[in-house]
CSV table of C-alpha atoms in Angstrom, one decimal:
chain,number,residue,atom,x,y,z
I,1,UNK,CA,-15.6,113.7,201.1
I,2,UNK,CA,-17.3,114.3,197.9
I,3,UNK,CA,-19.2,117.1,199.2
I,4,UNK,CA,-15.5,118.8,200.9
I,5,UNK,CA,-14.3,117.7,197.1
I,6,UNK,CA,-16.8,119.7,195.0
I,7,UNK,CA,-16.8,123.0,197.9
I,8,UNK,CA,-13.4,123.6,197.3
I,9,UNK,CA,-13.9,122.9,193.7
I,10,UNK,CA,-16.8,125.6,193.3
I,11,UNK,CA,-14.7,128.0,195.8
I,12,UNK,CA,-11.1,127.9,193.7
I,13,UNK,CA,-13.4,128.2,190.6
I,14,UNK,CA,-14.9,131.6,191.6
I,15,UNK,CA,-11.5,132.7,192.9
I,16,UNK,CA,-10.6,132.5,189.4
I,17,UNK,CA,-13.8,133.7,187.6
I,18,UNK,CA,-13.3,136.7,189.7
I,19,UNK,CA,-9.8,137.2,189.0
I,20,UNK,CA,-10.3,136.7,185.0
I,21,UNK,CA,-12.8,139.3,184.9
I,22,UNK,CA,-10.0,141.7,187.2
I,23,UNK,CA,-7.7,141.0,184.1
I,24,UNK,CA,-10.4,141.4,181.4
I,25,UNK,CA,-11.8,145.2,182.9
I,26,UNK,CA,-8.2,146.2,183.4
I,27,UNK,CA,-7.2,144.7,180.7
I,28,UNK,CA,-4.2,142.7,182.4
I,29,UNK,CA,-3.1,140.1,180.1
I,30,UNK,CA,-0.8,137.7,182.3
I,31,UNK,CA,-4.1,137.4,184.4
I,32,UNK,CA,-5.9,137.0,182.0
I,33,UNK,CA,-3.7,133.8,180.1
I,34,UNK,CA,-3.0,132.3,184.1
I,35,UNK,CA,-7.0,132.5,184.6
I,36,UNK,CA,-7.7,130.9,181.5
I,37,UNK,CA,-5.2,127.8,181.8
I,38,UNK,CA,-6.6,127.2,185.9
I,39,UNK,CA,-10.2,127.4,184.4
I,40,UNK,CA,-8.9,124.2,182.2
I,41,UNK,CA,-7.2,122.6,184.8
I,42,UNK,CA,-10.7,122.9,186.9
I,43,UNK,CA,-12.4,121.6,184.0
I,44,UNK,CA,-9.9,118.6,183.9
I,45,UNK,CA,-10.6,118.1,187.5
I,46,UNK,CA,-14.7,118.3,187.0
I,47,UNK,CA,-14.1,115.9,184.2
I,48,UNK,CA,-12.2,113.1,186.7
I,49,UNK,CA,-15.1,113.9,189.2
I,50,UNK,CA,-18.1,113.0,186.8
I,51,UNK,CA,-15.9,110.4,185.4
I,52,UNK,CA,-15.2,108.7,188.6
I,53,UNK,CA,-18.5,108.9,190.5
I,54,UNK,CA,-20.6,108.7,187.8
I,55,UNK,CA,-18.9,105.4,187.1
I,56,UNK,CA,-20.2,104.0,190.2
I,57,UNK,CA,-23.7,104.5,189.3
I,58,UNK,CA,-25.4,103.1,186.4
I,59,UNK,CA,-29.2,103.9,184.6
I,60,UNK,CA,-32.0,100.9,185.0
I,61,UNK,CA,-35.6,101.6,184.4
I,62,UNK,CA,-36.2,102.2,188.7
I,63,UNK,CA,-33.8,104.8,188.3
I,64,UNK,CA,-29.9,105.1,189.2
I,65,UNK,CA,-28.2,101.4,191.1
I,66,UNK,CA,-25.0,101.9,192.6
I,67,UNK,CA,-23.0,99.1,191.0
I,68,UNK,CA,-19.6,100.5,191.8
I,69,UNK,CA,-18.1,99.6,195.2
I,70,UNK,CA,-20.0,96.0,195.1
I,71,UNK,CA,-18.3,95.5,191.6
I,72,UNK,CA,-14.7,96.7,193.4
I,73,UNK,CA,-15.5,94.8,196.8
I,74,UNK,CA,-16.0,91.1,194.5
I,75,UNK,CA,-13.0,91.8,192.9
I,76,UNK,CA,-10.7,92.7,195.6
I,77,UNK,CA,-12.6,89.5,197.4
I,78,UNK,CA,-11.8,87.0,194.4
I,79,UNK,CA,-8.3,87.7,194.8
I,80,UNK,CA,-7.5,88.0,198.3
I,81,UNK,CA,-9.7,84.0,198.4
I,82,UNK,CA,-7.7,82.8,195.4
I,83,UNK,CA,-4.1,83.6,196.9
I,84,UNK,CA,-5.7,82.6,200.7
I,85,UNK,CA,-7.1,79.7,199.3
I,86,UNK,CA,-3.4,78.9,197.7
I,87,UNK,CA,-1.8,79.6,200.7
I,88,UNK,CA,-3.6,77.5,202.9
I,89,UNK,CA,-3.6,74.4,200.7
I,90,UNK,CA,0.3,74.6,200.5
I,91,UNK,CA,0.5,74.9,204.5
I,92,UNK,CA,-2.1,72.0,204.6
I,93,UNK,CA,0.2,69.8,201.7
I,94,UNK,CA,3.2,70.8,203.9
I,95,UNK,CA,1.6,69.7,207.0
I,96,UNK,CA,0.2,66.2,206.0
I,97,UNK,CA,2.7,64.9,203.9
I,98,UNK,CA,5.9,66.9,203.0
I,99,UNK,CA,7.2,67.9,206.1
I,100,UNK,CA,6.2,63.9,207.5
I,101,UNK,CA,8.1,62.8,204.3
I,102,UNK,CA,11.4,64.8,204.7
I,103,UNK,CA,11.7,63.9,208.5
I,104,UNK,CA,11.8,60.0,207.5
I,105,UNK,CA,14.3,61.0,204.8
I,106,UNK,CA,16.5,62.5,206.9
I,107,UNK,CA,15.9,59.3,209.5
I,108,UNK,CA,16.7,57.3,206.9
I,109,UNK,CA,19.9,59.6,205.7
I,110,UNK,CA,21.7,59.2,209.2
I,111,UNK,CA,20.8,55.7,209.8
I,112,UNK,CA,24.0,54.2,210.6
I,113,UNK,CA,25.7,50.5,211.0
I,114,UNK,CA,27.9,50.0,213.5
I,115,UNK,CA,30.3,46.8,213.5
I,116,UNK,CA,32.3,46.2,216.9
I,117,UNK,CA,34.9,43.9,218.0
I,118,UNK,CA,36.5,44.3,221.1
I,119,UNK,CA,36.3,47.8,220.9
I,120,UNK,CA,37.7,48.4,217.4
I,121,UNK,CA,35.5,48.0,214.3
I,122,UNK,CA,33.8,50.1,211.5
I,123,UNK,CA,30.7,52.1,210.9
I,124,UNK,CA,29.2,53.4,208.0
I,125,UNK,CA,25.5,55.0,206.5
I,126,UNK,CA,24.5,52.8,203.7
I,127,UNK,CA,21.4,54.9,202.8
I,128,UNK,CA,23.3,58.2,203.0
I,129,UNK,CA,21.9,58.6,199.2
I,130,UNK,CA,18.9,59.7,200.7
I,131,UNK,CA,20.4,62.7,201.6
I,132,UNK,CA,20.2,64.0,198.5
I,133,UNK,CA,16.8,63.7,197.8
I,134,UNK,CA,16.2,65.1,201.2
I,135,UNK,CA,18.1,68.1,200.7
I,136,UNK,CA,16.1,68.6,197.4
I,137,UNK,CA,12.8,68.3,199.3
I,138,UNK,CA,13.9,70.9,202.0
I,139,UNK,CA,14.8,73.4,199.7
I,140,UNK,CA,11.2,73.0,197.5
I,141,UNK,CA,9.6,73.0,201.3
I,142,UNK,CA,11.6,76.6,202.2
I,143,UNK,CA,10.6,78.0,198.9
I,144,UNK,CA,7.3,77.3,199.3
I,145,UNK,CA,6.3,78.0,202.3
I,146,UNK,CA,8.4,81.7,201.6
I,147,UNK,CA,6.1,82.1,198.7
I,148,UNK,CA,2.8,81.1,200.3
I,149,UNK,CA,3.5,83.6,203.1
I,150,UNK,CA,4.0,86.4,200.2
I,151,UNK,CA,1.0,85.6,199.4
I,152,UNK,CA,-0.6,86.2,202.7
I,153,UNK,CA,1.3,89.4,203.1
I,154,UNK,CA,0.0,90.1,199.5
I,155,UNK,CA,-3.8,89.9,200.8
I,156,UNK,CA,-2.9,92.4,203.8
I,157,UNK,CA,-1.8,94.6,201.1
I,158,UNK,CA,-5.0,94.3,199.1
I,159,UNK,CA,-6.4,94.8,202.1
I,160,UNK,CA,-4.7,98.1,202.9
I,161,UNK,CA,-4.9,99.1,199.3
I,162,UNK,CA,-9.2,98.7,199.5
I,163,UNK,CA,-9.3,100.4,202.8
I,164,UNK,CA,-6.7,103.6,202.5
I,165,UNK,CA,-6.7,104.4,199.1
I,166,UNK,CA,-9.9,106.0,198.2
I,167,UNK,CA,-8.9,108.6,200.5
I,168,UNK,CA,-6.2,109.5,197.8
I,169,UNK,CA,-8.8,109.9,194.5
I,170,UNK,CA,-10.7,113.4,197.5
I,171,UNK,CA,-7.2,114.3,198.3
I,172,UNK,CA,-5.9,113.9,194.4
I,173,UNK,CA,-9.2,116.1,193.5
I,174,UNK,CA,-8.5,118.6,196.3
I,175,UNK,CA,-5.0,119.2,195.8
I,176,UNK,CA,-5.0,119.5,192.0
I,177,UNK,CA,-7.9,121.8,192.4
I,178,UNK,CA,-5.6,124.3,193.6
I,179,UNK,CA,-2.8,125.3,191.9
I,180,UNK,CA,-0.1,125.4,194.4
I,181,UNK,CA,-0.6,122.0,195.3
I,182,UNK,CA,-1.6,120.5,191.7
I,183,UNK,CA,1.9,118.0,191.8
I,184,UNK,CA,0.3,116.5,194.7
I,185,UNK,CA,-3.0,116.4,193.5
I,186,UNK,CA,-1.8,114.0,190.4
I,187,UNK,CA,0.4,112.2,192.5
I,188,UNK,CA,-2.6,110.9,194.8
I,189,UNK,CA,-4.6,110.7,191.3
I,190,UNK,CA,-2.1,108.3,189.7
I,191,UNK,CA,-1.9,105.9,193.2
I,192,UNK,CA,-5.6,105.6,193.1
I,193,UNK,CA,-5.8,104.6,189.3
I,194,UNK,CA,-2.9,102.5,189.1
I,195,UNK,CA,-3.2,100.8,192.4
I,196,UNK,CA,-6.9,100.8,193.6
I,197,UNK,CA,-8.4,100.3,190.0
I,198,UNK,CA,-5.7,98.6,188.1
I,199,UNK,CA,-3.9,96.4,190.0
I,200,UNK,CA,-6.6,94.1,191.4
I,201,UNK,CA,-8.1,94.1,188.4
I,202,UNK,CA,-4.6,92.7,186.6
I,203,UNK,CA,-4.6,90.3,189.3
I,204,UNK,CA,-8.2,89.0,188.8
I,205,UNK,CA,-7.6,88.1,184.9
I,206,UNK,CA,-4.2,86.8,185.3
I,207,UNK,CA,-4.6,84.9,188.4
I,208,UNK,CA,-8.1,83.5,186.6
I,209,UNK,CA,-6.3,81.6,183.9
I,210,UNK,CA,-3.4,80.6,186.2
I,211,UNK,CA,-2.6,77.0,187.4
I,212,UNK,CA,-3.4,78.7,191.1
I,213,UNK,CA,-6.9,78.4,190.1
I,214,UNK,CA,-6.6,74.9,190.2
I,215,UNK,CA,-4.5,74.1,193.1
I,216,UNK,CA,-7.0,73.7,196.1
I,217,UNK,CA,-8.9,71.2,193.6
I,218,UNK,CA,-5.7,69.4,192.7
I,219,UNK,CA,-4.6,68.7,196.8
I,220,UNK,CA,-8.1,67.4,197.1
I,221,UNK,CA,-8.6,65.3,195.0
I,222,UNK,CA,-5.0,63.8,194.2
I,223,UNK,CA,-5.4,60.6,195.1
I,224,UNK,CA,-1.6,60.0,195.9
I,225,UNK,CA,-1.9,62.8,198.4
I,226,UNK,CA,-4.9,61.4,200.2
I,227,UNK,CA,-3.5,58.0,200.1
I,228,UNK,CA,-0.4,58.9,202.1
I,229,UNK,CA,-1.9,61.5,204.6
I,230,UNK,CA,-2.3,58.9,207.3
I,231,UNK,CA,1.3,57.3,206.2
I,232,UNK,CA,2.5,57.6,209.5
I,233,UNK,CA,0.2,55.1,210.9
I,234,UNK,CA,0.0,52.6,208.4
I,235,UNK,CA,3.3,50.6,208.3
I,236,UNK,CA,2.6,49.5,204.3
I,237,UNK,CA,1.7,53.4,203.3
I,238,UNK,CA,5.0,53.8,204.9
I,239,UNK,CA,6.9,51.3,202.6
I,240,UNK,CA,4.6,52.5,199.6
I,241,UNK,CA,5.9,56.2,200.2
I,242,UNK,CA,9.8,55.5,200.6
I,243,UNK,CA,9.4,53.4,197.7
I,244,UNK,CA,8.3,56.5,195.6
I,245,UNK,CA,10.5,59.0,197.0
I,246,UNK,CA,13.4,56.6,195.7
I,247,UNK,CA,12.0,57.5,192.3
I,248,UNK,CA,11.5,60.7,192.7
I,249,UNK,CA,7.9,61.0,192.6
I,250,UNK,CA,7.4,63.1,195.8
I,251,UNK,CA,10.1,65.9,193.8
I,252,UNK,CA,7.6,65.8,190.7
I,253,UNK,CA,4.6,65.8,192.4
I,254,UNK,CA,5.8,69.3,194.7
I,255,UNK,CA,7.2,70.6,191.5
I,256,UNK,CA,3.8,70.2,189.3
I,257,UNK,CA,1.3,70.8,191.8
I,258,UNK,CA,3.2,73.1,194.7
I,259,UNK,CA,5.9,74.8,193.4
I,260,UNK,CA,4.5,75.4,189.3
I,261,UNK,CA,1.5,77.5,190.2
I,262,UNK,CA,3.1,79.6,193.6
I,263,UNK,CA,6.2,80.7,190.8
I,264,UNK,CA,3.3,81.8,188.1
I,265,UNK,CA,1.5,83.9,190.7
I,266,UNK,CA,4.8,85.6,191.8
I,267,UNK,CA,5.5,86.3,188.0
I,268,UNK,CA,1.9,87.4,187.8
I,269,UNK,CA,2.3,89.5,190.5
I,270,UNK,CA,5.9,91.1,189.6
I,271,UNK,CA,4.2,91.7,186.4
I,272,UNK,CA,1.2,93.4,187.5
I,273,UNK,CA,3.2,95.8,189.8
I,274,UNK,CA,5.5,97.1,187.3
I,275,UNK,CA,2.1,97.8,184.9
I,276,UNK,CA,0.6,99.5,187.6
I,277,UNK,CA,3.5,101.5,188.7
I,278,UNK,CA,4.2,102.6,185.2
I,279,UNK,CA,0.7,103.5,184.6
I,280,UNK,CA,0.6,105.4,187.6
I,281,UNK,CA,3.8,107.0,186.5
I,282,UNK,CA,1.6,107.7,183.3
I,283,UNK,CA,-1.4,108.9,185.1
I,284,UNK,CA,0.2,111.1,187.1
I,285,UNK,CA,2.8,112.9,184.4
I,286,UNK,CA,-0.7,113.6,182.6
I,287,UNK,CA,-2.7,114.9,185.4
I,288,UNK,CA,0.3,117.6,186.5
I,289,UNK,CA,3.0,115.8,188.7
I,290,UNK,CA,5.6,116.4,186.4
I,291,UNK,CA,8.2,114.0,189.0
I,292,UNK,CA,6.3,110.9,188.3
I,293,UNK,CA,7.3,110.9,184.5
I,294,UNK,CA,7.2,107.7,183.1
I,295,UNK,CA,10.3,105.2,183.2
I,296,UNK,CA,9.1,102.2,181.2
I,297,UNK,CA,9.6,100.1,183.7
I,298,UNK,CA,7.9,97.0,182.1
I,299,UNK,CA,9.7,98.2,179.1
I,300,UNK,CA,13.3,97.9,180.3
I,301,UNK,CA,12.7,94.7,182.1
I,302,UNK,CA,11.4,93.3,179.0
């Protein structure tokens, strides 16, 4: 793709040294004036080429080491094992002790006395309290488990990103190489900047100082949670967790170590999607695609 890159790059440049020196021997100024501002644009575009793949190479006494995909590949992997890693620890906490926990609130939500004499009597739930606190758990459970599978569909999208996108920095350079089709050519320019180079790299620093980072060791190692796992067996466990639910420390404990660091990363994310798409807005405005000019997106929601 390089090579395809720098073939039509050399070809559209001799187009247009042999066109300049049409407008200089007949004197033709309008030739003249368009040559000189593509032999610009092609030095723009040579520019992003040495810029980009010179990048991915750096100088060590052997000679040249290709540093650049490796360094791309760790941090596309850091994030995709952070927010996997997240994920699966919420499904796990859901699993082993949530889930269990709200189906023996809602047990004891409908349990119900019944009083009968001859057919006629009363009944009523005297621990219909519960429901409340049940109805609070469900709704921490739902958001959740919606927010850990955002996060799954996150990492395909990562995924997608790592795999399609360098096609778009050949296509950016070929399009905006010629001048017909140099819109395009920043358009596909601006994607891969904002989106290949920026984005994961927003994630990795934000996501790095975020409570996510310390989720999968705080399910381990919480020694409430691996107390209760085997509740459901132990009759006393069983007592010990009802007990705490009735003060509400099953709510705190989601909140704090569930539900806290799953809402940063979704603010981490929304944050580091509107700086990428205004910088590819940016990028692109620069580099010739005059409809991706800049909205401030992370302006106006600010």
């Amino acid at each position: 793709m390089l090579g395809i890159s720098m073939m039509v790059l050399v070809v559209v440049a001799f187009a247009i040294g042999i066109a300049y020196m049409i407008g200089y021997a007949f004197k033709i100024e309008k030739i003249i004036q368009i040559a000189k501002a593509e032999i610009g644009e092609i030095f723009v575009t040579l520019l992003i080429i040495l810029i980009f793949f010179g990048a991915i190479y750096t100088v060590s006494p052997s000679g040249f080491i290709k540093i650049g995909p490796s360094s791309t590949y760790n941090t596309y992997q850091s994030d995709c094992l952070l927010l996997a890693g997240s994920s699966v620890n919420v499904f796990r906490s859901l699993a082993t002790f949530f889930i269990p926990e709200s189906y023996f609130l809602q047990l004891l939500r409908d349990f119900t006395v019944n009083v009968m004499s001859l057919h006629f009597g009363i009944s009523f739930m005297p621990l219909k309290a519960f429901g409340l606190i049940y109805h609070i758990l469900n709704l921490f459970i739902s958001i959740a488990g919606g927010l850990a599978v955002l996060f799954i569909a996150l990492i395909v999208f990562l995924s997608i990103i790592y795999s399609v996108f360098p096609i778009f920095l050949f296509l950016g350079i070929i399009l905006r190489t010629i001048p017909w089709t140099r819109a395009a050519g920043g358009a596909f320019l601006g994607l891969f900047i904002a989106f290949y180079m920026l984005f994961p790299i927003l994630l990795y620093f934000m996501l790095q100082s975020s409570p996510v980072s310390s989720v999968q060791q705080t399910i381990n190692t919480n020694s409430y949670l691996s107390s209760t796992s085997n509740f459901i067996s132990s009759a006393s466990t069983f007592i010990s967790s009802i007990m705490d639910v009735t003060h509400f420390d099953v709510v705190s404990l989601f909140i704090t170590d569930i539900v806290e660091p799953l809402v940063f990363t979704l603010f981490v994310l929304i944050i580091s999607l509107i700086i990428s798409y205004d910088f590819m807005e940016l990028v692109g405005d620069a580099l010739g695609a005059p409809s991706l000019s800049s909205s401030n997106t992370l302006k106006k929601v600010l």
